[in-house]
mmCIF file of C-alpha atoms and ligand atoms in Angstrom:
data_model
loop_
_atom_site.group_PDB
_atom_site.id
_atom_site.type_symbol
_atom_site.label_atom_id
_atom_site.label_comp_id
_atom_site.label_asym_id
_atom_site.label_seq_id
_atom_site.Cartn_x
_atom_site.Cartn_y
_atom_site.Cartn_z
ATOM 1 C CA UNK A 1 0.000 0.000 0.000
ATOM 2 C CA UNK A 2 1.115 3.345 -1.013
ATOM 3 C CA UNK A 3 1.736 5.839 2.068
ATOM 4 C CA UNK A 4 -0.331 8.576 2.817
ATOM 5 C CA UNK A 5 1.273 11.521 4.289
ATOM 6 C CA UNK A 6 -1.496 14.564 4.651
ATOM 7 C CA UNK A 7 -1.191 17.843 6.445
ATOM 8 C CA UNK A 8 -4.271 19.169 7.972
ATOM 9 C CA UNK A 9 -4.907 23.102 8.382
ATOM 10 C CA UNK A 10 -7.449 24.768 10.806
ATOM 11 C CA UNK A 11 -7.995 28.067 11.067
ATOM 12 C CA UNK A 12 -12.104 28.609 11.232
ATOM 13 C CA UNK A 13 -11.684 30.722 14.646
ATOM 14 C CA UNK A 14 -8.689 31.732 17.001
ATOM 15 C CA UNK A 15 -6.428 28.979 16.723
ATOM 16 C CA UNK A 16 -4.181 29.183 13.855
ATOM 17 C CA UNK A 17 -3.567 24.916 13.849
ATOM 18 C CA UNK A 18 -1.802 22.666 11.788
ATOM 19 C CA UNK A 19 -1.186 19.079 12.031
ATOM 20 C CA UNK A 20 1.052 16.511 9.913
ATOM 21 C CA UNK A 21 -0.965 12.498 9.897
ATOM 22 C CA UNK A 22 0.893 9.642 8.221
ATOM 23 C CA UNK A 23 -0.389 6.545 7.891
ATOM 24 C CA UNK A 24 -2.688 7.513 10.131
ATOM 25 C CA UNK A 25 0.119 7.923 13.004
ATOM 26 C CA UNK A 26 -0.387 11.466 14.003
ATOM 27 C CA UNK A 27 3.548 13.303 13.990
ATOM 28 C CA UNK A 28 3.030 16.607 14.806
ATOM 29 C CA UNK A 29 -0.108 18.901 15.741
ATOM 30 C CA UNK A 30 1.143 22.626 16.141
ATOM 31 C CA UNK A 31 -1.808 24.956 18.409
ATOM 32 C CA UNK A 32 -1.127 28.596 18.369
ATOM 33 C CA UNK A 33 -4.154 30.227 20.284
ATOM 34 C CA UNK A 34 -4.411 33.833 19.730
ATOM 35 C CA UNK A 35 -4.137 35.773 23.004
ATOM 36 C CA UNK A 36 -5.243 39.082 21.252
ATOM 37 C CA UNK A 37 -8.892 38.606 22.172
ATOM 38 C CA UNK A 38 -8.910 38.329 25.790
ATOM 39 C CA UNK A 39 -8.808 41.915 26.052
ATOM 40 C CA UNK A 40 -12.136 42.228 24.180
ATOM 41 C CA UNK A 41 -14.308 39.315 26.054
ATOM 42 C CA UNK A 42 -14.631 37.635 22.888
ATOM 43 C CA UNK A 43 -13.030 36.465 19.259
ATOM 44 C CA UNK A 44 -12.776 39.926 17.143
ATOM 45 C CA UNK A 45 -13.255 38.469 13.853
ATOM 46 C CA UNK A 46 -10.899 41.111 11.849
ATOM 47 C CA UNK A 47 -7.986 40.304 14.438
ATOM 48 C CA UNK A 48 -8.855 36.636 14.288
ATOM 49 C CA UNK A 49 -8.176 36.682 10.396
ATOM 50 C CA UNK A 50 -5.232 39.146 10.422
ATOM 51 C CA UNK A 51 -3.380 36.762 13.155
ATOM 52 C CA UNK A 52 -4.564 33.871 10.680
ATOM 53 C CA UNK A 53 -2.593 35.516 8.300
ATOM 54 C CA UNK A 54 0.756 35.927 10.170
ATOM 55 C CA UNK A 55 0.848 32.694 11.447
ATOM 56 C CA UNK A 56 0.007 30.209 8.852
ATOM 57 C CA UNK A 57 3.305 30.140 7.435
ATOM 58 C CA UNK A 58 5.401 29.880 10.486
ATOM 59 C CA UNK A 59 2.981 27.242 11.876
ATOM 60 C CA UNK A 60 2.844 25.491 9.094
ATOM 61 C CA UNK A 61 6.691 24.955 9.056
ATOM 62 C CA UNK A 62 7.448 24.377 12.305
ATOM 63 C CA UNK A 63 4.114 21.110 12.336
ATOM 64 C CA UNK A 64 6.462 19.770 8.777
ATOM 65 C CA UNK A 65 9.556 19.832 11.291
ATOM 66 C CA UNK A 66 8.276 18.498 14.260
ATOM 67 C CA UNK A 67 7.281 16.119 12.395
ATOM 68 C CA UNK A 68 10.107 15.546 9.661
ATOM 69 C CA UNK A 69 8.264 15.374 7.076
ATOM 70 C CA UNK A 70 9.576 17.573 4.065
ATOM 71 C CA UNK A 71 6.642 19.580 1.879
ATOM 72 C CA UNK A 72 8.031 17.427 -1.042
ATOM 73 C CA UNK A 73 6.776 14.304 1.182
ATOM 74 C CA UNK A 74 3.203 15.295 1.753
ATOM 75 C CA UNK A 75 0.176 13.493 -0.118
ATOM 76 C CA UNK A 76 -2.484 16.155 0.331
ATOM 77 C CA UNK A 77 -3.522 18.824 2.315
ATOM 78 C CA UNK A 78 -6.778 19.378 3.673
ATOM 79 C CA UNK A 79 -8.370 22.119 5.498
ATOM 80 C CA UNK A 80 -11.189 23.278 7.575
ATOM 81 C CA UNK A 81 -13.738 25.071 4.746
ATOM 82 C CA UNK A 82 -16.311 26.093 7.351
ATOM 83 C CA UNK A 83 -18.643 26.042 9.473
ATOM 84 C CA UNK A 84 -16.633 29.567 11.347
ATOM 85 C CA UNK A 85 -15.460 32.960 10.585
ATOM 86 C CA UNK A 86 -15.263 33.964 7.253
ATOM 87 C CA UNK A 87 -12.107 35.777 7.289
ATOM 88 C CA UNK A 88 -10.460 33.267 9.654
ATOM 89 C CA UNK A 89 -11.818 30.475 7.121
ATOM 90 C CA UNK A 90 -10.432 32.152 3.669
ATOM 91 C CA UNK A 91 -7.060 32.205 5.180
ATOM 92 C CA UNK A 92 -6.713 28.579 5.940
ATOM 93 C CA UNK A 93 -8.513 27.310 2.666
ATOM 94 C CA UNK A 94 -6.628 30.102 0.390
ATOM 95 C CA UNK A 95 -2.916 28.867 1.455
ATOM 96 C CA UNK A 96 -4.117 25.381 1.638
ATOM 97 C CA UNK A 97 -5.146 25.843 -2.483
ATOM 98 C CA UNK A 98 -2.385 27.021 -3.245
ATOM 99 C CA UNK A 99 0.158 25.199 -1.273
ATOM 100 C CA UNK A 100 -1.575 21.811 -2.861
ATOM 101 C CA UNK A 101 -1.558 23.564 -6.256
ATOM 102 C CA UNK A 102 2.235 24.654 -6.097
ATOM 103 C CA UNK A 103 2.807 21.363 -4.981
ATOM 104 C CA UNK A 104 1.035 19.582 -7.748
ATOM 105 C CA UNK A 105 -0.709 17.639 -4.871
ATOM 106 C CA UNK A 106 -4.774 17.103 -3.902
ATOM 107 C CA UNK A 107 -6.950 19.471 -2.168
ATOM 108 C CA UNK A 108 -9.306 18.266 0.603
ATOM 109 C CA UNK A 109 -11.790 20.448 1.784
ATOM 110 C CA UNK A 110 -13.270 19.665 4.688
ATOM 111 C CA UNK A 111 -16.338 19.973 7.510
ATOM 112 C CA UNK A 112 -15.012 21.479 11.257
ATOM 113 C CA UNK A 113 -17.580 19.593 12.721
ATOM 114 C CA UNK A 114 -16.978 16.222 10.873
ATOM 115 C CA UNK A 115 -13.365 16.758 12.151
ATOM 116 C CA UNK A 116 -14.590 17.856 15.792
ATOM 117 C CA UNK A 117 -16.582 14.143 15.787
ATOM 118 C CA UNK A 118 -13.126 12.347 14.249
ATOM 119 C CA UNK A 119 -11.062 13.927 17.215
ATOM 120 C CA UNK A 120 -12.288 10.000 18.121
ATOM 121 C CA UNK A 121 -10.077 8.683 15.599
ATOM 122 C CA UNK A 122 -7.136 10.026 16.305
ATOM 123 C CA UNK A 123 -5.939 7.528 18.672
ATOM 124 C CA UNK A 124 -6.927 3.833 19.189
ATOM 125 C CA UNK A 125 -9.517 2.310 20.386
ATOM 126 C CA UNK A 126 -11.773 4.160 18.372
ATOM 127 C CA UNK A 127 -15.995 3.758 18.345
ATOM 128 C CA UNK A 128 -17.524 1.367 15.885
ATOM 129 C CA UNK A 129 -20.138 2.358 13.315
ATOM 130 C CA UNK A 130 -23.074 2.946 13.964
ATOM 131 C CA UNK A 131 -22.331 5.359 16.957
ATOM 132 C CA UNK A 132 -23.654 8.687 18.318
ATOM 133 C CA UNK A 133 -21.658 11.405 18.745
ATOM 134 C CA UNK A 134 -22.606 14.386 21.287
ATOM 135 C CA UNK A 135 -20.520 17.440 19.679
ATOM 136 C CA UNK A 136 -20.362 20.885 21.996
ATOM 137 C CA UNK A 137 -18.618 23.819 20.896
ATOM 138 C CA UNK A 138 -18.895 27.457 21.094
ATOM 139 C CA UNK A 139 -21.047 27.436 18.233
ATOM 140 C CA UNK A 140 -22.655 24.092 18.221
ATOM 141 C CA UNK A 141 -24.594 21.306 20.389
ATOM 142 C CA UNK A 142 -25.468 18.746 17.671
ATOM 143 C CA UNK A 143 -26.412 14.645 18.224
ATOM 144 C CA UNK A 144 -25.187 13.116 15.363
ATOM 145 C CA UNK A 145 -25.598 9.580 14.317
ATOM 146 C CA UNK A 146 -22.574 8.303 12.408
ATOM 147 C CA UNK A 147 -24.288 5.052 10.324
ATOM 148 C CA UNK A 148 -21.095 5.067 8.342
ATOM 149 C CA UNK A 149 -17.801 6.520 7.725
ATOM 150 C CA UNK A 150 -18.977 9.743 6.749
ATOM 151 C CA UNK A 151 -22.498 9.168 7.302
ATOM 152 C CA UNK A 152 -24.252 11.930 9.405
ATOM 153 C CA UNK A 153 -27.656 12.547 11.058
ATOM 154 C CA UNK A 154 -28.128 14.984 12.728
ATOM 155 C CA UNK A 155 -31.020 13.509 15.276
ATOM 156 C CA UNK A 156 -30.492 16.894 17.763
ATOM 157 C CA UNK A 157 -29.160 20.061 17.981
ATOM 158 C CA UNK A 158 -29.579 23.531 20.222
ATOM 159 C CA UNK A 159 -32.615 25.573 19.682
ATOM 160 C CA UNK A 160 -30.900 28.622 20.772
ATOM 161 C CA UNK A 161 -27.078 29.028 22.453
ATOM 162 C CA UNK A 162 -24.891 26.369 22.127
ATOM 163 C CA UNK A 163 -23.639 24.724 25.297
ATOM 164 C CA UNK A 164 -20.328 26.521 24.791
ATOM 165 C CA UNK A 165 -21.638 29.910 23.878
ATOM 166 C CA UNK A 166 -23.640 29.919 27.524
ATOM 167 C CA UNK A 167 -20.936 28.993 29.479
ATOM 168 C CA UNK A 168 -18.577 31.560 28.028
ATOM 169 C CA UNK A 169 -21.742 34.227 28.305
ATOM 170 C CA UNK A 170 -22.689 32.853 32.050
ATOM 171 C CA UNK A 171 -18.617 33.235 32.549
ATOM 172 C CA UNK A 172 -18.994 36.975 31.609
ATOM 173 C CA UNK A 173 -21.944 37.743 33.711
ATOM 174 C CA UNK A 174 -19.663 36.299 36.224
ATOM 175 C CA UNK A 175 -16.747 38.553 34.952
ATOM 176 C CA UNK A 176 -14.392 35.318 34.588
ATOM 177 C CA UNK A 177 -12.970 36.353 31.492
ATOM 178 C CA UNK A 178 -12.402 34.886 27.873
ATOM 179 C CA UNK A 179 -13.002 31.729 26.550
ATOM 180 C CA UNK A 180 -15.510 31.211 29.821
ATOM 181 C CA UNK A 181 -15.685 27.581 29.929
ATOM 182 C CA UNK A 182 -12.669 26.541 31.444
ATOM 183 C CA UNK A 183 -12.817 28.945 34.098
ATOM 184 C CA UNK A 184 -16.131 27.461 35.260
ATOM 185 C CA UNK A 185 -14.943 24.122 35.134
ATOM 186 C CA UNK A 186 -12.115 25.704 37.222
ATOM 187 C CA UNK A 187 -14.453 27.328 39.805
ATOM 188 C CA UNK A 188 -17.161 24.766 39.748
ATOM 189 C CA UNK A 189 -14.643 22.589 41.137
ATOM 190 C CA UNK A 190 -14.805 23.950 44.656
ATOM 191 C CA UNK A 191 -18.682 24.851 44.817
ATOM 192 C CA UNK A 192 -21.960 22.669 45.567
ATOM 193 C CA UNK A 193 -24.185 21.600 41.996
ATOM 194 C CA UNK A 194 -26.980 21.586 44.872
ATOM 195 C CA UNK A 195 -26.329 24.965 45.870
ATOM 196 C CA UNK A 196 -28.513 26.638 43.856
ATOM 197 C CA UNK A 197 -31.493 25.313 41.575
ATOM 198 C CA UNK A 198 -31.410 26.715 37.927
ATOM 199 C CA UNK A 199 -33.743 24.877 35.035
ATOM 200 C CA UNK A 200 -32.621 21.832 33.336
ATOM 201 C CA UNK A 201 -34.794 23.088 30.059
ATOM 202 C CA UNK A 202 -35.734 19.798 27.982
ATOM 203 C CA UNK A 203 -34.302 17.097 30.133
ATOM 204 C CA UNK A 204 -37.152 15.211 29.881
ATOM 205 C CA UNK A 205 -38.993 16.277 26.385
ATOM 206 C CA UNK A 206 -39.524 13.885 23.829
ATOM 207 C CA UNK A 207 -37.050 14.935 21.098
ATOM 208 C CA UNK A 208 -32.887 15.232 21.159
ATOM 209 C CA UNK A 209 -33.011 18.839 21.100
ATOM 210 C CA UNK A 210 -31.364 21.027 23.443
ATOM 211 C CA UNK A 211 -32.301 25.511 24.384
ATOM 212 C CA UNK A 212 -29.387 26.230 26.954
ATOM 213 C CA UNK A 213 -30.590 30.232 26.830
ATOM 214 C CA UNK A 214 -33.235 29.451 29.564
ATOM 215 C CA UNK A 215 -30.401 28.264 32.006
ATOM 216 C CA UNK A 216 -28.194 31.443 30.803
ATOM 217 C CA UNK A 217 -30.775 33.643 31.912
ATOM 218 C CA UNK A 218 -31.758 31.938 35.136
ATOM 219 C CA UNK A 219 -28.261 32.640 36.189
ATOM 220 C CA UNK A 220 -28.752 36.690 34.724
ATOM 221 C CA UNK A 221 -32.151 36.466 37.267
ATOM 222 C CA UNK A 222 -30.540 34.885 40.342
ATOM 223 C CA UNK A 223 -27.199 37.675 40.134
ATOM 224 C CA UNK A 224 -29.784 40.339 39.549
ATOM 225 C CA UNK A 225 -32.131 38.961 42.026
ATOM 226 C CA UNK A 226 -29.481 38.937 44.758
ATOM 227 C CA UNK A 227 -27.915 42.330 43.755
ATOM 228 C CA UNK A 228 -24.309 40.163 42.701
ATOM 229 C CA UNK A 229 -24.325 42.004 39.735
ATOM 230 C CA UNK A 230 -21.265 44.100 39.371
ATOM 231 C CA UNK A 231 -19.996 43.206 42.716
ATOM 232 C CA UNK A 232 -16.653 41.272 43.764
ATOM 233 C CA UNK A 233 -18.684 37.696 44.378
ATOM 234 C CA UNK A 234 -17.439 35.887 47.552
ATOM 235 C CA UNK A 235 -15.439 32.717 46.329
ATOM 236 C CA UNK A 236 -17.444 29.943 48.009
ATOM 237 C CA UNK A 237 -20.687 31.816 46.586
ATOM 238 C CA UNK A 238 -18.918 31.877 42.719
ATOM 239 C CA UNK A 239 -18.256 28.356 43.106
ATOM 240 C CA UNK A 240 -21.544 27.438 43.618
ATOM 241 C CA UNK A 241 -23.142 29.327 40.721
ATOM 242 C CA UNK A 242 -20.445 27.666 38.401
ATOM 243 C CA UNK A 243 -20.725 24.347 39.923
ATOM 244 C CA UNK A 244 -24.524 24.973 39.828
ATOM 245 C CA UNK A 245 -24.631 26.532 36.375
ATOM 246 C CA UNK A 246 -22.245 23.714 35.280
ATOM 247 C CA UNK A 247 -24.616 20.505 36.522
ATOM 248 C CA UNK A 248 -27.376 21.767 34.780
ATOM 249 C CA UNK A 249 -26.021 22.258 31.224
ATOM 250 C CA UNK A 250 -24.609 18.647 32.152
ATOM 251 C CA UNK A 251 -27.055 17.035 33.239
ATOM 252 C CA UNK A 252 -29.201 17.782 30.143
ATOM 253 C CA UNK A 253 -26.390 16.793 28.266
ATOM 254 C CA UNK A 254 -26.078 13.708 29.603
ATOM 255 C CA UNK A 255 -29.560 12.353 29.816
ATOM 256 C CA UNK A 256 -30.207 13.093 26.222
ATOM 257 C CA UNK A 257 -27.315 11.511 24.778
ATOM 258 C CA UNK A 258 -28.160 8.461 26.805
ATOM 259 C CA UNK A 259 -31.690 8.502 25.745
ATOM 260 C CA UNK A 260 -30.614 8.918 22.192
ATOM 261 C CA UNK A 261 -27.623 6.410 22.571
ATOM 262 C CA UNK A 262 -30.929 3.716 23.831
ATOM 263 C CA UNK A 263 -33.384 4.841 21.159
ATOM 264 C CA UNK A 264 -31.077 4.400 18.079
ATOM 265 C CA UNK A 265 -29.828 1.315 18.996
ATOM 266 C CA UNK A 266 -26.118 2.179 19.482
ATOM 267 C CA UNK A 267 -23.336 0.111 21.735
ATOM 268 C CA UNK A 268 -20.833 3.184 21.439
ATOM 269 C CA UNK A 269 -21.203 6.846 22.194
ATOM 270 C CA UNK A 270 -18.485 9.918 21.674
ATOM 271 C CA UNK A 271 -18.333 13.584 23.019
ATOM 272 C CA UNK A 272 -16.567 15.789 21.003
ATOM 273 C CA UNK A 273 -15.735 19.786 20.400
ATOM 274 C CA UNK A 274 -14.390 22.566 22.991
ATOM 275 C CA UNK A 275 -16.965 21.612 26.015
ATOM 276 C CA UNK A 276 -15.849 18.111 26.244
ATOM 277 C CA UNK A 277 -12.196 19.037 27.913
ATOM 278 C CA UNK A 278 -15.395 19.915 30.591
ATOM 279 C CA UNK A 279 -13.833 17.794 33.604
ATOM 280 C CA UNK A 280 -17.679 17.852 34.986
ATOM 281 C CA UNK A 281 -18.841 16.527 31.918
ATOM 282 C CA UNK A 282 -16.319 13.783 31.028
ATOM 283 C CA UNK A 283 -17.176 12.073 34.501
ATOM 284 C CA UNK A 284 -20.869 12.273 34.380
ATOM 285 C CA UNK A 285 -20.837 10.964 30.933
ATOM 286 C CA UNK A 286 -18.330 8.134 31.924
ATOM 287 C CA UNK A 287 -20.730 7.237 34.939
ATOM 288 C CA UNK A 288 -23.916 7.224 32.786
ATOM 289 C CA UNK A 289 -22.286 5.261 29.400
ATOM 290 C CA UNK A 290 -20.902 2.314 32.455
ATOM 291 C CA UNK A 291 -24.889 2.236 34.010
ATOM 292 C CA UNK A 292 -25.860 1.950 30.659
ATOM 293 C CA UNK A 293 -23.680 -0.324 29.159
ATOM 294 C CA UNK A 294 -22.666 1.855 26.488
ATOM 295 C CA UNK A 295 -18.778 2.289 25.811
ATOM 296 C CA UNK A 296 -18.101 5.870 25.722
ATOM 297 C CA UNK A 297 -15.035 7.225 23.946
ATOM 298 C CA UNK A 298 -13.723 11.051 24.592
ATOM 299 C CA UNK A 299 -10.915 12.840 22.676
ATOM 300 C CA UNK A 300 -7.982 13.690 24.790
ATOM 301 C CA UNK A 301 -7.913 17.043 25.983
ATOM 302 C CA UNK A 302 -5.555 18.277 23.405
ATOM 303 C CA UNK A 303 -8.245 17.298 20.252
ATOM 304 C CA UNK A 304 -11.572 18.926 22.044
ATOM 305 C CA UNK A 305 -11.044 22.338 21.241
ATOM 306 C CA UNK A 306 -9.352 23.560 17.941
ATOM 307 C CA UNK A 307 -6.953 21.797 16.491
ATOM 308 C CA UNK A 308 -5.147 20.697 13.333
ATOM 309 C CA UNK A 309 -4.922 16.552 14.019
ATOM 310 C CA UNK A 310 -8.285 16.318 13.517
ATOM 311 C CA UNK A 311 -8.210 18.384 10.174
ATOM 312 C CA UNK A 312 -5.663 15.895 9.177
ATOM 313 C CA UNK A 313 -7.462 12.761 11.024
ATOM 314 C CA UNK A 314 -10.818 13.322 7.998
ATOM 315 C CA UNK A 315 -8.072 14.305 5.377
ATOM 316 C CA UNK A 316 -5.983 10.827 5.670
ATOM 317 C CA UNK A 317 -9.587 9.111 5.405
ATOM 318 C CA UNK A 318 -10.938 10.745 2.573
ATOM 319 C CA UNK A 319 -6.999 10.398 1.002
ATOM 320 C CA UNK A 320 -7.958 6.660 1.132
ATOM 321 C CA UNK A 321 -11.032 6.558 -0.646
ATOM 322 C CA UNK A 322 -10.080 9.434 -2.911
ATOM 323 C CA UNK A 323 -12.382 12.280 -2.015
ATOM 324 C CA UNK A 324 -10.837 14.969 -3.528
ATOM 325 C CA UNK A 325 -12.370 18.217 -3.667
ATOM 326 C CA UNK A 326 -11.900 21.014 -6.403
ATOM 327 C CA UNK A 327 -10.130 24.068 -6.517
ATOM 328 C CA UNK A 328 -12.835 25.909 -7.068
ATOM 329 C CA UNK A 329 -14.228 24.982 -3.474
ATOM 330 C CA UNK A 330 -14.344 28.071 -0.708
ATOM 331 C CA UNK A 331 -14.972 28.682 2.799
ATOM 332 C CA UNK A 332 -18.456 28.391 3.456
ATOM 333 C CA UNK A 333 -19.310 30.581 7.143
ATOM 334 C CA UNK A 334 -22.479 28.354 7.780
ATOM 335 C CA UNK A 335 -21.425 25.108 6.239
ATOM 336 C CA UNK A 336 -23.834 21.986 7.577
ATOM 337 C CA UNK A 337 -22.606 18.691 8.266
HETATM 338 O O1 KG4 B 401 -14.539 23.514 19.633
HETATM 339 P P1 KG4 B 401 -14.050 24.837 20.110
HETATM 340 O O2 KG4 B 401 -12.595 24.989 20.447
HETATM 341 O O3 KG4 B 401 -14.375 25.961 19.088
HETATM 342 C C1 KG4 B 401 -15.549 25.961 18.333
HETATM 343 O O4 KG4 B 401 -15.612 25.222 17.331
HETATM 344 O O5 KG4 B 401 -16.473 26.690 18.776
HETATM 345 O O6 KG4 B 401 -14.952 25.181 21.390
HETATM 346 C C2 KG4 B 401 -14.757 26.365 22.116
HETATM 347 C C3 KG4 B 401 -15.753 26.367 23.267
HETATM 348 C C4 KG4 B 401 -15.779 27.676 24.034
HETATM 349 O O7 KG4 B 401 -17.130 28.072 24.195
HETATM 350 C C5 KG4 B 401 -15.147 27.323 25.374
HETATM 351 O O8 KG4 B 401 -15.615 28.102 26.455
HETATM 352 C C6 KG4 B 401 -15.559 25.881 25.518
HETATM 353 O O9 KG4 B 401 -15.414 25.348 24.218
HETATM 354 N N1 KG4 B 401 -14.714 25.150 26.464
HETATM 355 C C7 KG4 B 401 -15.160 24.645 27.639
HETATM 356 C C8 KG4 B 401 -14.025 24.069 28.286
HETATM 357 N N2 KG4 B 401 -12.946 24.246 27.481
HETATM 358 C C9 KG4 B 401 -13.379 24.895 26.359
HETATM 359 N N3 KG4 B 401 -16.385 24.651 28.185
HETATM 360 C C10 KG4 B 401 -16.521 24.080 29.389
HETATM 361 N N4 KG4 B 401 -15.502 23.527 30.082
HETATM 362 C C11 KG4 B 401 -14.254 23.499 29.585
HETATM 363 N N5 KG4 B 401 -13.257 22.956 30.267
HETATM 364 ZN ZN1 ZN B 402 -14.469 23.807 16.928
#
């Protein structure tokens, strides 16, 4: 068999990411988070795509050294094409055309959320088909059944916020700075999930679908309610809205994927995207998939949020069954799975 050597390029948001995969052994994945935006609360999109722009290149060559692999060497590139920032987006697909072109080598474009749900695949064991996959990110909370390699169904997604987006806006209520979601895990760590009771909104509907806005603004109610708002929260107090904040996103989580994970039939489940390096959220899903019976797989830490391996991960796959896309192919902001 012929070896496949593919370097993977993500750049939909604020982490300029690339990531060298050969023979499916992963040999170098390269994160450079962009510290600009922490002054602004949030990802400036302009910035986001300027940074894009200086560090491609020097990212780029420093993930082909790490992992000794010469540009000459590589199969095919791929790249994130969407969903994400536009501007962020065109950088990564533009250089990734033309770096394929120059080389005289394939183009694979290819779907940020496909590669959040291969973060699985990156090391071994991985699930086996048919499996459902919970992905939470800033900008998505999908249920997606894989039937197949490369075989998607969406069977539920957010109605409003995405599990991601409300812990980074209940962060900034909570003046915890930017991205939010780590610094609740963080916080939550010391505090009570009893201590206060916010909404578990659509734990126990009918559907897969998720609305995580209802929670956000129970937590906008209870600071207002109890005059915390721009006031220096006592620690033990913060910890207990985080840790309380925290178990009900969770929980919701968690019962729905199980519910899902039972009604489709499925032996394996996955988490993938930013919110599953959620420490809070990796245990209670471990706990439910063993009372279940289900076997639960979760990306290491380094492959939930942004990152160029699992760019590469989709591009060595669709290398091997010759998916090639054409160069006429752009970023796409809203792209669907
Ligand atoms: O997948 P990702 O890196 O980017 C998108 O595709 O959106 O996800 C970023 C999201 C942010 O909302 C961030 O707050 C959240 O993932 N996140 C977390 C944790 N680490 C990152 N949320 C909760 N707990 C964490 N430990
Ligand atoms: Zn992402």
């Amino acid at each position: 068999m012929q070896s496949i050597t593919i370097l993977g390029l993500e750049t939909s948001c604020d982490e300029t990411s690339v990531a060298v995969i050969r023979d499916g052994k992963l040999l170098s994945n390269i994160i450079s988070s962009q510290i600009v935006h922490e002054q602004y609360g949030g990802v400036v999109p302009e910035l986001a795509s300027r940074a894009h722009q200086k560090l491609i290149v020097p990212v780029v060559n420093e993930a082909l050294a790490k992992a000794e692999v010469k540009k000459e060497e590589l199969t095919a590139i791929a790249v994130a094409a969407g969903p994400g920032l536009m501007g962020s987006l065109l950088v990564g697909v533009n250089f990734g055309k033309a770096f394929a072109y120059g080389l005289g080598i394939p183009f694979i474009a290819v779907n940020h959320m496909e590669a959040h749900i291969y973060s699985n695949f990156i090391d071994e064991p991985t699930p086996r088909f048919p499996f459902l996959n919970l992905t939470v990110s800033g900008g998505h909370t999908q249920l997606v059944l894989l039937k197949d390699e490369f075989q998607y169904e969406i069977v539920g997604e957010t109605k409003d916020d995405a599990a991601g987006e409300a812990f980074d806006k209940v962060a900034k209520m909570l003046r915890l700075g930017y991205p939010g979601g780590p610094q609740i895990d963080k916080f939550a760590k010391q505090g009570s999930t009893n201590a206060i009771k916010f909404p578990r909104p659509y734990a126990i509907g009918n559907d897969f679908n998720f609305s995580f806005s209802g929670i956000k603004t129970a937590v906008l109610y209870y600071l207002r309610d109890n005059k915390l708002r721009d006031t220096v929260i006592q620690e033990q107090l913060l910890a207990d809205i985080c840790a309380s904040f925290q178990s009900s996103v969770v929980d919701v989580l968690v019962q729905k994927t199980i519910r899902a994970a039972k009604h489709f039939g499925v032996k394996d489940i996955a988490i993938a995207g930013g919110v599953s390096a959620n420490s809070y959220l990796r245990n209670e899903m471990r706990k439910a998939a063993d009372q279940s019976g289900l076997q639960l797989f979760i990306p290491k830490f380094e492959y939930c949020t942004d990152n160029g391996a699992m760019i590469a991960e989709v591009g060595y796959r669709k290398c091997q069954r010759s998916m090639f896309s054409p160069l006429n192919v752009t970023a796409i902001a809203n792209l669907e799975l």
